Short mmCIF file of C-alpha atoms in Angstrom, two decimals:
data_model
loop_
_atom_site.label_atom_id
_atom_site.label_comp_id
_atom_site.label_asym_id
_atom_site.label_seq_id
_atom_site.Cartn_x
_atom_site.Cartn_y
_atom_site.Cartn_z
CA MET A 1009 62.94 111.94 102.57
CA ALA A 1010 63.47 115.03 104.67
CA ASN A 1011 63.98 118.31 102.85
CA VAL A 1012 67.54 119.47 102.30
CA ARG A 1013 68.44 122.92 101.09
CA VAL A 1014 71.46 123.28 98.83
CA ILE A 1015 73.56 126.38 98.32
CA GLU A 1016 76.47 126.78 95.92
CA ILE A 1017 79.47 128.67 97.27
CA GLY A 1018 82.54 128.95 95.05
CA GLU A 1019 85.97 130.38 95.65
CA SER A 1020 86.18 133.20 98.09
CA VAL A 1021 86.66 136.81 97.07
CA PHE A 1022 87.82 137.62 100.58
CA ALA A 1023 91.55 137.21 100.96
CA GLU A 1024 91.94 137.88 104.65
CA ASN A 1025 90.89 134.49 105.86
CA ASP A 1026 92.13 134.88 109.40
CA SER A 1027 90.19 138.02 110.24
CA MET A 1028 87.02 136.56 108.75
CA ALA A 1029 87.60 133.37 110.72
CA ALA A 1030 87.96 135.42 113.88
CA ALA A 1031 84.66 137.14 113.10
CA ASN A 1032 82.88 133.81 112.62
CA ARG A 1033 84.36 132.54 115.87
CA LYS A 1034 83.29 135.64 117.80
CA GLN A 1035 79.76 135.52 116.37
CA MET A 1036 79.28 131.89 117.42
CA LYS A 1037 80.82 132.44 120.85
CA ASP A 1038 78.79 135.59 121.53
CA GLN A 1039 75.55 133.80 120.75
CA GLY A 1040 76.51 130.78 122.90
CA THR A 1041 76.91 128.28 120.08
CA LEU A 1042 79.68 125.67 120.10
CA PHE A 1043 80.86 125.62 116.46
CA VAL A 1044 82.71 122.43 115.51
CA ASN A 1045 84.56 121.96 112.22
CA VAL A 1046 84.68 118.25 111.38
CA MET A 1047 87.41 117.06 109.02
CA SER A 1048 88.79 113.73 107.74
CA GLY A 1049 89.78 111.86 104.62
CA PRO A 1050 87.08 110.37 102.40
CA GLY A 1051 85.19 107.45 103.88
CA SER A 1052 86.39 107.70 107.47
CA GLY A 1053 82.81 107.81 108.74
CA LYS A 1054 82.13 111.51 109.38
CA THR A 1055 78.46 111.41 108.44
CA THR A 1056 77.70 108.18 110.31
CA THR A 1057 79.51 109.42 113.41
CA LEU A 1058 77.82 112.82 113.38
CA THR A 1059 74.43 111.23 112.91
CA ALA A 1060 75.02 108.99 115.93
CA ILE A 1061 76.24 111.92 118.06
CA ILE A 1062 73.32 114.17 117.06
CA ASN A 1063 70.81 111.44 117.90
CA ARG A 1064 72.36 111.09 121.37
CA MET A 1065 72.13 114.86 122.02
CA LYS A 1066 69.16 116.22 120.07
CA ASN A 1067 66.58 115.87 122.85
CA ASP A 1068 68.61 118.10 125.17
CA TYR A 1069 70.33 120.50 122.77
CA LYS A 1070 69.47 122.51 119.67
CA ILE A 1071 71.79 121.27 116.95
CA GLY A 1072 72.47 122.42 113.39
CA GLU A 1073 74.60 120.86 110.68
CA MET A 1074 76.13 122.20 107.48
CA ASP A 1075 77.71 119.70 105.06
CA VAL A 1076 80.31 120.64 102.46
CA ASP A 1077 80.68 118.63 99.27
CA ILE A 1078 81.73 119.35 95.72
CA GLU A 1079 78.40 118.81 94.04
CA SER A 1080 76.43 116.06 95.78
CA SER A 1081 73.90 116.39 98.59
CA VAL A 1082 74.31 112.84 99.89
CA ASP A 1083 75.63 113.82 103.32
CA ALA A 1084 73.12 116.50 104.31
CA GLN A 1085 70.32 114.24 103.15
CA ARG A 1086 71.64 111.35 105.26
CA VAL A 1087 71.95 113.54 108.36
CA ALA A 1088 68.53 115.09 107.86
CA ASP A 1089 66.85 111.73 107.26
CA ALA A 1090 68.54 110.03 110.22
CA THR A 1091 68.25 112.80 112.81
CA GLY A 1092 65.44 115.17 111.77
CA VAL A 1093 67.90 118.08 111.98
CA GLU A 1094 67.46 120.57 109.15
CA ALA A 1095 70.86 120.14 107.49
CA LEU A 1096 72.25 122.63 104.98
CA GLN A 1097 74.26 121.25 102.06
CA ILE A 1098 76.99 123.56 100.80
CA HIS A 1099 78.33 122.88 97.31
CA ASN A 1100 81.84 124.30 97.10
CA MET A 1101 82.02 124.00 93.31
CA GLY A 1102 85.09 121.84 92.91
CA LEU A 1103 87.30 123.21 95.66
CA CYS A 1104 89.06 120.95 98.15
CA HIS A 1105 88.23 123.17 101.13
CA ILE A 1106 85.87 125.77 102.56
CA ASP A 1107 87.36 129.01 103.83
CA ALA A 1108 86.17 131.50 106.45
CA ASP A 1109 84.36 133.76 104.00
CA MET A 1110 82.55 130.84 102.39
CA THR A 1111 81.61 129.73 105.90
CA ALA A 1112 80.32 133.22 106.70
CA ARG A 1113 78.19 133.16 103.55
CA ALA A 1114 76.75 129.80 104.63
CA LEU A 1115 76.11 131.10 108.17
CA ALA A 1116 74.20 134.02 106.67
CA GLN A 1117 71.80 131.54 105.07
CA TYR A 1118 71.32 129.27 108.07
CA ASP A 1119 69.50 130.21 111.24
CA THR A 1120 72.09 129.53 113.93
CA LYS A 1121 71.26 132.02 116.67
CA ASP A 1122 69.44 129.60 119.00
CA LEU A 1123 71.78 126.67 118.37
CA ASP A 1124 73.76 125.08 121.18
CA LEU A 1125 75.89 123.13 118.74
CA LEU A 1126 76.66 123.88 115.09
CA ILE A 1127 78.52 121.22 113.14
CA LEU A 1128 80.33 121.93 109.87
CA GLU A 1129 81.06 118.67 108.08
CA ASN A 1130 84.00 119.67 105.90
CA ILE A 1131 84.94 118.01 102.60
CA GLY A 1132 86.68 114.63 102.80
CA ASN A 1133 90.32 115.64 102.49
CA LEU A 1134 93.31 115.56 104.85
CA VAL A 1135 95.25 118.38 103.14
CA CYS A 1136 93.31 121.50 102.14
CA PRO A 1137 90.79 121.92 104.99
CA ALA A 1138 93.68 122.01 107.49
CA GLU A 1139 94.99 125.14 105.76
CA PHE A 1140 91.84 127.24 106.14
CA ASP A 1141 90.64 128.39 109.55
CA VAL A 1142 86.85 128.58 109.21
CA GLY A 1143 86.39 130.17 112.61
CA ALA A 1144 85.20 127.12 114.50
CA GLY A 1145 85.50 126.94 118.28
CA LYS A 1146 86.87 123.43 117.96
CA ASN A 1147 88.50 121.53 115.10
CA LEU A 1148 87.58 117.86 115.27
CA MET A 1149 88.99 115.25 112.92
CA LEU A 1150 88.34 111.59 112.27
CA LEU A 1151 90.89 108.96 111.36
CA SER A 1152 89.56 105.47 110.70
CA VAL A 1153 91.42 102.26 111.51
CA PRO A 1154 91.44 101.01 107.87
CA GLU A 1155 93.29 104.18 106.79
CA GLY A 1156 96.33 103.19 108.86
CA ASP A 1157 98.32 104.42 111.84
CA ASP A 1158 100.86 106.24 109.63
CA LYS A 1159 98.52 109.10 108.71
CA PRO A 1160 99.85 111.59 111.31
CA LEU A 1161 103.26 111.19 109.64
CA LYS A 1162 101.80 111.96 106.23
CA TYR A 1163 99.28 114.71 107.04
CA PRO A 1164 100.96 116.48 109.97
CA LEU A 1165 99.20 119.85 109.61
CA MET A 1166 95.75 118.28 110.00
CA PHE A 1167 96.76 116.51 113.20
CA THR A 1168 98.48 119.66 114.47
CA ILE A 1169 95.41 121.87 114.15
CA ALA A 1170 92.88 119.27 115.38
CA ASP A 1171 91.73 119.86 118.96
CA VAL A 1172 89.98 116.49 118.98
CA VAL A 1173 90.79 113.27 117.10
CA LEU A 1174 88.20 110.49 116.86
CA ILE A 1175 89.75 107.19 115.82
CA ASN A 1176 86.79 105.48 114.19
CA LYS A 1177 85.96 101.92 113.08
CA ILE A 1178 87.74 100.58 116.15
CA ASP A 1179 85.48 97.50 115.82
CA THR A 1180 87.56 96.49 112.77
CA LEU A 1181 90.88 96.58 114.64
CA GLU A 1182 91.43 92.83 114.36
CA TYR A 1183 91.30 92.94 110.55
CA PHE A 1184 93.85 95.70 110.05
CA ASP A 1185 97.43 96.22 111.05
CA PHE A 1186 96.89 99.33 113.21
CA ASP A 1187 98.98 100.20 116.27
CA LYS A 1188 96.88 102.18 118.76
CA GLU A 1189 99.82 103.23 120.91
CA ALA A 1190 101.88 104.31 117.91
CA VAL A 1191 99.08 106.45 116.52
CA VAL A 1192 98.52 108.16 119.88
CA ASP A 1193 102.25 108.88 120.18
CA ARG A 1194 102.35 110.31 116.66
CA ILE A 1195 99.31 112.53 117.26
CA LEU A 1196 100.52 113.86 120.64
CA LYS A 1197 103.93 114.62 119.15
CA LEU A 1198 102.19 116.95 116.68
CA ASN A 1199 99.70 118.35 119.20
CA PRO A 1200 100.29 117.55 122.87
CA ASN A 1201 96.87 119.01 123.79
CA SER A 1202 94.91 116.79 121.41
CA LYS A 1203 91.95 114.92 122.91
CA ILE A 1204 91.88 111.43 121.42
CA PHE A 1205 88.86 109.12 121.52
CA PHE A 1206 88.64 105.58 120.13
CA ILE A 1207 85.16 105.04 118.76
CA SER A 1208 82.98 102.92 116.53
CA ALA A 1209 80.12 104.86 114.98
CA LYS A 1210 78.71 101.49 113.92
CA THR A 1211 78.60 99.82 117.36
CA GLY A 1212 78.41 103.01 119.44
CA GLN A 1213 81.62 102.23 121.33
CA GLY A 1214 83.21 105.37 122.76
CA LEU A 1215 80.48 107.76 121.61
CA ASP A 1216 79.22 108.50 125.14
CA GLU A 1217 82.64 109.90 126.01
CA VAL A 1218 82.60 112.13 122.91
CA VAL A 1219 79.11 113.35 123.79
CA GLU A 1220 80.27 114.16 127.35
CA TYR A 1221 83.18 116.13 125.92
CA LEU A 1222 80.86 118.10 123.63
CA LYS A 1223 78.44 118.80 126.50
CA ASP A 1224 81.32 120.17 128.59
CA GLU A 1225 82.45 122.36 125.72
CA ILE A 1226 78.91 123.65 125.15
CA ALA A 1227 78.72 124.52 128.86
CA LYS A 1228 82.00 126.42 128.57
CA VAL A 1229 80.70 128.45 125.62
CA LYS A 1230 77.45 129.22 127.48
CA THR A 1231 79.28 130.39 130.58
CA GLY A 1232 81.86 132.31 128.58
CA LYS A 1233 84.79 130.29 129.90
CA MET B 229 116.93 100.17 104.85
CA ALA B 230 117.26 100.82 101.13
CA ASN B 231 118.33 104.30 100.06
CA VAL B 232 115.62 106.75 99.10
CA ARG B 233 116.31 110.05 97.41
CA VAL B 234 114.09 112.97 98.29
CA ILE B 235 113.43 116.04 96.16
CA GLU B 236 111.34 119.05 97.12
CA ILE B 237 109.10 120.42 94.40
CA GLY B 238 106.78 123.30 95.29
CA GLU B 239 104.11 125.10 93.33
CA SER B 240 104.60 125.24 89.59
CA VAL B 241 105.67 128.37 87.77
CA PHE B 242 104.35 126.90 84.53
CA ALA B 243 100.74 127.81 83.93
CA GLU B 244 100.02 125.81 80.81
CA ASN B 245 99.49 122.48 82.46
CA ASP B 246 97.93 120.74 79.51
CA SER B 247 100.75 121.36 77.05
CA MET B 248 103.34 120.29 79.62
CA ALA B 249 101.28 117.18 80.35
CA ALA B 250 101.21 116.39 76.63
CA ALA B 251 105.00 116.74 76.51
CA ASN B 252 105.44 114.34 79.44
CA ARG B 253 103.06 111.88 77.79
CA LYS B 254 104.90 112.05 74.46
CA GLN B 255 108.30 111.62 76.12
CA MET B 256 107.19 108.47 77.95
CA LYS B 257 105.42 107.03 74.91
CA ASP B 258 108.36 107.72 72.58
CA GLN B 259 110.75 105.92 74.88
CA GLY B 260 108.38 102.96 75.30
CA THR B 261 107.52 103.51 78.96
CA LEU B 262 104.02 102.95 80.29
CA PHE B 263 103.52 105.87 82.70
CA VAL B 264 100.79 105.27 85.27
CA ASN B 265 99.47 107.96 87.63
CA VAL B 266 98.07 106.30 90.77
CA MET B 267 95.53 108.23 92.82
CA SER B 268 93.23 107.57 95.80
CA GLY B 269 92.13 108.96 99.14
CA PRO B 270 94.39 108.53 102.16
CA GLY B 271 94.74 105.00 103.42
CA SER B 272 93.15 103.13 100.52
CA GLY B 273 96.25 100.96 100.13
CA LYS B 274 98.17 102.53 97.24
CA THR B 275 101.63 101.72 98.56
CA THR B 276 100.78 98.15 99.60
CA THR B 277 99.09 97.48 96.27
CA LEU B 278 101.92 98.95 94.20
CA THR B 279 104.49 96.99 96.18
CA ALA B 280 102.60 93.75 95.50
CA ILE B 281 102.25 94.56 91.78
CA ILE B 282 105.93 95.53 91.40
CA ASN B 283 107.04 92.31 93.09
CA ARG B 284 104.94 90.29 90.64
CA MET B 285 106.46 92.08 87.61
CA LYS B 286 109.99 93.13 88.52
CA ASN B 287 111.77 90.01 87.22
CA ASP B 288 110.39 90.57 83.71
CA TYR B 289 110.12 94.35 83.49
CA LYS B 290 112.18 97.39 84.41
CA ILE B 291 110.04 99.40 86.81
CA GLY B 292 110.43 102.82 88.43
CA GLU B 293 108.35 104.54 91.07
CA MET B 294 108.00 108.15 92.17
CA ASP B 295 106.01 108.87 95.35
CA VAL B 296 104.44 112.23 96.13
CA ASP B 297 103.87 113.32 99.71
CA ILE B 298 103.77 116.61 101.55
CA GLU B 299 106.87 116.17 103.65
CA SER B 300 107.32 112.53 104.64
CA SER B 301 109.30 109.83 102.83
CA VAL B 302 107.34 106.90 104.28
CA ASP B 303 105.97 105.63 100.97
CA ALA B 304 109.09 105.66 98.82
CA GLN B 305 110.98 104.00 101.65
CA ARG B 306 108.33 101.26 101.94
CA VAL B 307 108.36 100.60 98.20
CA ALA B 308 112.16 100.60 98.02
CA ASP B 309 112.51 98.29 101.02
CA ALA B 310 109.84 95.85 99.85
CA THR B 311 110.73 95.68 96.16
CA GLY B 312 114.35 96.78 95.70
CA VAL B 313 113.18 99.37 93.16
CA GLU B 314 115.00 102.68 93.52
CA ALA B 315 112.00 104.85 94.43
CA LEU B 316 112.10 108.66 94.26
CA GLN B 317 110.24 110.57 96.96
CA ILE B 318 108.84 113.91 95.81
CA HIS B 319 107.93 116.40 98.53
CA ASN B 320 105.31 118.77 97.14
CA MET B 321 105.67 121.26 100.01
CA GLY B 322 102.12 121.38 101.28
CA LEU B 323 100.17 121.16 98.04
CA CYS B 324 97.30 118.73 97.54
CA HIS B 325 98.41 117.73 94.05
CA ILE B 326 101.32 117.45 91.63
CA ASP B 327 100.97 119.13 88.26
CA ALA B 328 102.57 118.42 84.87
CA ASP B 329 105.49 120.81 85.33
CA MET B 330 106.29 119.44 88.78
CA THR B 331 106.15 115.97 87.21
CA ALA B 332 108.51 117.07 84.44
CA ARG B 333 110.94 118.40 87.05
CA ALA B 334 110.80 115.02 88.84
CA LEU B 335 111.29 113.14 85.54
CA ALA B 336 114.39 115.25 84.89
CA GLN B 337 115.89 113.92 88.12
CA TYR B 338 114.98 110.25 87.66
CA ASP B 339 116.46 107.96 85.05
CA THR B 340 113.39 106.68 83.20
CA LYS B 341 114.66 106.00 79.70
CA ASP B 342 115.01 102.21 79.99
CA LEU B 343 111.86 101.74 82.09
CA ASP B 344 108.99 99.57 80.88
CA LEU B 345 106.71 100.87 83.62
CA LEU B 346 106.91 104.13 85.55
CA ILE B 347 104.52 104.56 88.47
CA LEU B 348 103.69 107.95 90.00
CA GLU B 349 102.07 107.44 93.40
CA ASN B 350 100.15 110.68 93.77
CA ILE B 351 99.21 112.28 97.09
CA GLY B 352 96.30 110.75 99.00
CA ASN B 353 93.43 112.97 97.94
CA LEU B 354 90.28 112.43 95.85
CA VAL B 355 89.87 116.07 94.80
CA CYS B 356 92.99 117.95 93.67
CA PRO B 357 94.97 115.28 91.77
CA ALA B 358 91.97 114.72 89.48
CA GLU B 359 92.25 118.35 88.34
CA PHE B 360 95.85 118.18 87.13
CA ASP B 361 96.82 116.07 84.11
CA VAL B 362 100.40 114.98 84.84
CA GLY B 363 100.86 113.45 81.40
CA ALA B 364 100.47 109.80 82.36
CA GLY B 365 99.50 107.20 79.76
CA LYS B 366 96.98 105.79 82.20
CA ASN B 367 95.24 107.20 85.27
CA LEU B 368 94.66 104.48 87.83
CA MET B 369 92.77 105.03 91.05
CA LEU B 370 92.07 102.97 94.15
CA LEU B 371 88.91 102.95 96.19
CA SER B 372 88.89 100.75 99.27
CA VAL B 373 85.84 98.93 100.61
CA PRO B 374 85.96 100.67 104.04
CA GLU B 375 85.66 104.07 102.32
CA GLY B 376 82.18 103.20 101.06
CA ASP B 377 80.35 102.66 97.78
CA ASP B 378 79.10 106.28 97.67
CA LYS B 379 82.46 107.78 96.74
CA PRO B 380 81.77 108.02 92.97
CA LEU B 381 78.79 110.23 93.86
CA LYS B 382 80.98 112.50 95.97
CA TYR B 383 84.17 112.68 93.92
CA PRO B 384 82.84 112.40 90.36
CA LEU B 385 85.78 114.06 88.57
CA MET B 386 88.26 111.50 89.94
CA PHE B 387 86.14 108.58 88.73
CA THR B 388 85.55 110.31 85.39
CA ILE B 389 89.24 110.71 84.59
CA ALA B 390 90.35 107.30 85.91
CA ASP B 391 91.03 104.75 83.17
CA VAL B 392 91.34 101.99 85.77
CA VAL B 393 89.69 101.61 89.18
CA LEU B 394 91.03 99.09 91.68
CA ILE B 395 88.54 98.37 94.45
CA ASN B 396 90.85 97.30 97.25
CA LYS B 397 90.43 95.56 100.63
CA ILE B 398 87.79 93.29 99.09
CA ASP B 399 88.74 90.76 101.81
CA THR B 400 86.95 93.03 104.32
CA LEU B 401 83.67 93.07 102.41
CA GLU B 402 81.79 91.17 105.10
CA TYR B 403 82.58 93.81 107.74
CA PHE B 404 81.40 96.82 105.78
CA ASP B 405 78.17 97.83 104.14
CA PHE B 406 79.48 98.04 100.57
CA ASP B 407 77.40 97.27 97.47
CA LYS B 408 79.66 95.98 94.67
CA GLU B 409 77.02 96.26 91.97
CA ALA B 410 76.05 99.77 93.00
CA VAL B 411 79.65 100.99 92.96
CA VAL B 412 80.25 99.51 89.49
CA ASP B 413 77.08 101.17 88.19
CA ARG B 414 78.12 104.52 89.67
CA ILE B 415 81.63 104.30 88.20
CA LEU B 416 80.48 103.27 84.72
CA LYS B 417 77.91 106.05 84.68
CA LEU B 418 80.78 108.54 85.09
CA ASN B 419 83.17 106.71 82.75
CA PRO B 420 81.72 103.90 80.61
CA ASN B 421 85.25 102.87 79.51
CA SER B 422 86.57 102.39 83.04
CA LYS B 423 88.31 99.07 83.75
CA ILE B 424 87.29 97.92 87.22
CA PHE B 425 89.14 95.28 89.24
CA PHE B 426 88.22 93.99 92.70
CA ILE B 427 91.42 93.26 94.59
CA SER B 428 92.96 92.65 97.98
CA ALA B 429 96.55 93.83 98.20
CA LYS B 430 96.72 91.93 101.49
CA THR B 431 95.63 88.50 100.24
CA GLY B 432 96.67 88.96 96.61
CA GLN B 433 93.15 88.41 95.30
CA GLY B 434 92.64 89.96 91.86
CA LEU B 435 96.23 91.17 91.45
CA ASP B 436 97.09 88.71 88.65
CA GLU B 437 94.37 90.30 86.53
CA VAL B 438 95.75 93.78 87.19
CA VAL B 439 99.24 92.60 86.27
CA GLU B 440 97.93 91.09 83.02
CA TYR B 441 96.24 94.39 82.21
CA LEU B 442 99.48 96.31 82.83
CA LYS B 443 101.49 93.84 80.71
CA ASP B 444 99.04 94.34 77.84
CA GLU B 445 99.31 98.10 78.17
CA ILE B 446 103.12 97.94 78.26
CA ALA B 447 103.02 95.84 75.07
CA LYS B 448 100.79 98.47 73.43
CA VAL B 449 103.24 101.25 74.32
CA LYS B 450 106.17 99.21 72.99
CA THR B 451 104.44 98.49 69.69
CA GLY B 452 103.17 102.06 69.39
CA LYS B 453 99.51 101.02 69.40
#
């Protein structure tokens, strides 16, 4: 098994989340790193999807990943084993989110300065992470087909703040009652600028389009656009 | 559509959650009502499962349901429409949980005294609801096959405090990499007394056993055991 470092970061002492988030965002932008905050409910396929994306990009880009979980190191270990990327596991000590200061403390322990792409795999939760700006350049969320097309109605803030929505496990569409058009309508009603991709991390369907999107966004960060 | 009442209950002013939870528990026990707190991640099938269970029991038992959501009334409406039970929708105003005082405030607005079974459908979240004892007689949680067999490793508190675990969407087992034995081992390691049922709310598989369990627990409450 590849080595995984673990750090424990509990509740933040820094109350001014927004200014700290802005500082994180500026730091990543100034150094030319696309910083992506990845959110979803439990079991939507974040780790599998990120592993597949990293493996498609790692020969051409320098990529880092930080995984947040309450107390396990399952995710960082899976990413490290499957991609060779040195993933950092952050234990958030029972919280349902990571805030900007906690993110800054993690960034201070992870060498990001040469990275083209830094991924923060947030904790599996559709409520709390939406409330804390971590300072990412892009917020990306996953919704999986088995979870249902009603989720934008029930977790509107998450879909409002997500720049990108990956609708995963599209290969299981025939087994679940999931209306693709309805979910797109519901998402765009909350965020008309949302980029929506239908993917299957298992079969690879749709991942090339996501990779192209990420490459474009990396190019924008590098050229300061 | 059946009528659904909506109440908005924000953050609790009552700090002593445990004593308020004990009071809720005593009230329900004294009046002979089995009070079940139902928790899971988003999209695991709580509402569909509860609807199926209520329809199997409603001719023989008086049943009530309270649904917690941030700001939508989708769940209570679905339960009310599908079962005829007068469901109460609680809006928790952006929180990721409901605590014992918020529960008490909901109980004060819902006629529970003749109920044999009162169901609280908690918000879809595997972190926060586990941290707040609402005063239920039984904590019941759902994990669905598409979410993965690693969830007990990642959300240990939820599986520790759950008296009953329903593993839902078992009809989709062939499409997902899900190890039934491993998940049972992981759950029992966290809570050796956990009752585990494999079910499909869609096909009805396993629901008779869950209903029998609930009937036994109602009988225990009625006889003061």
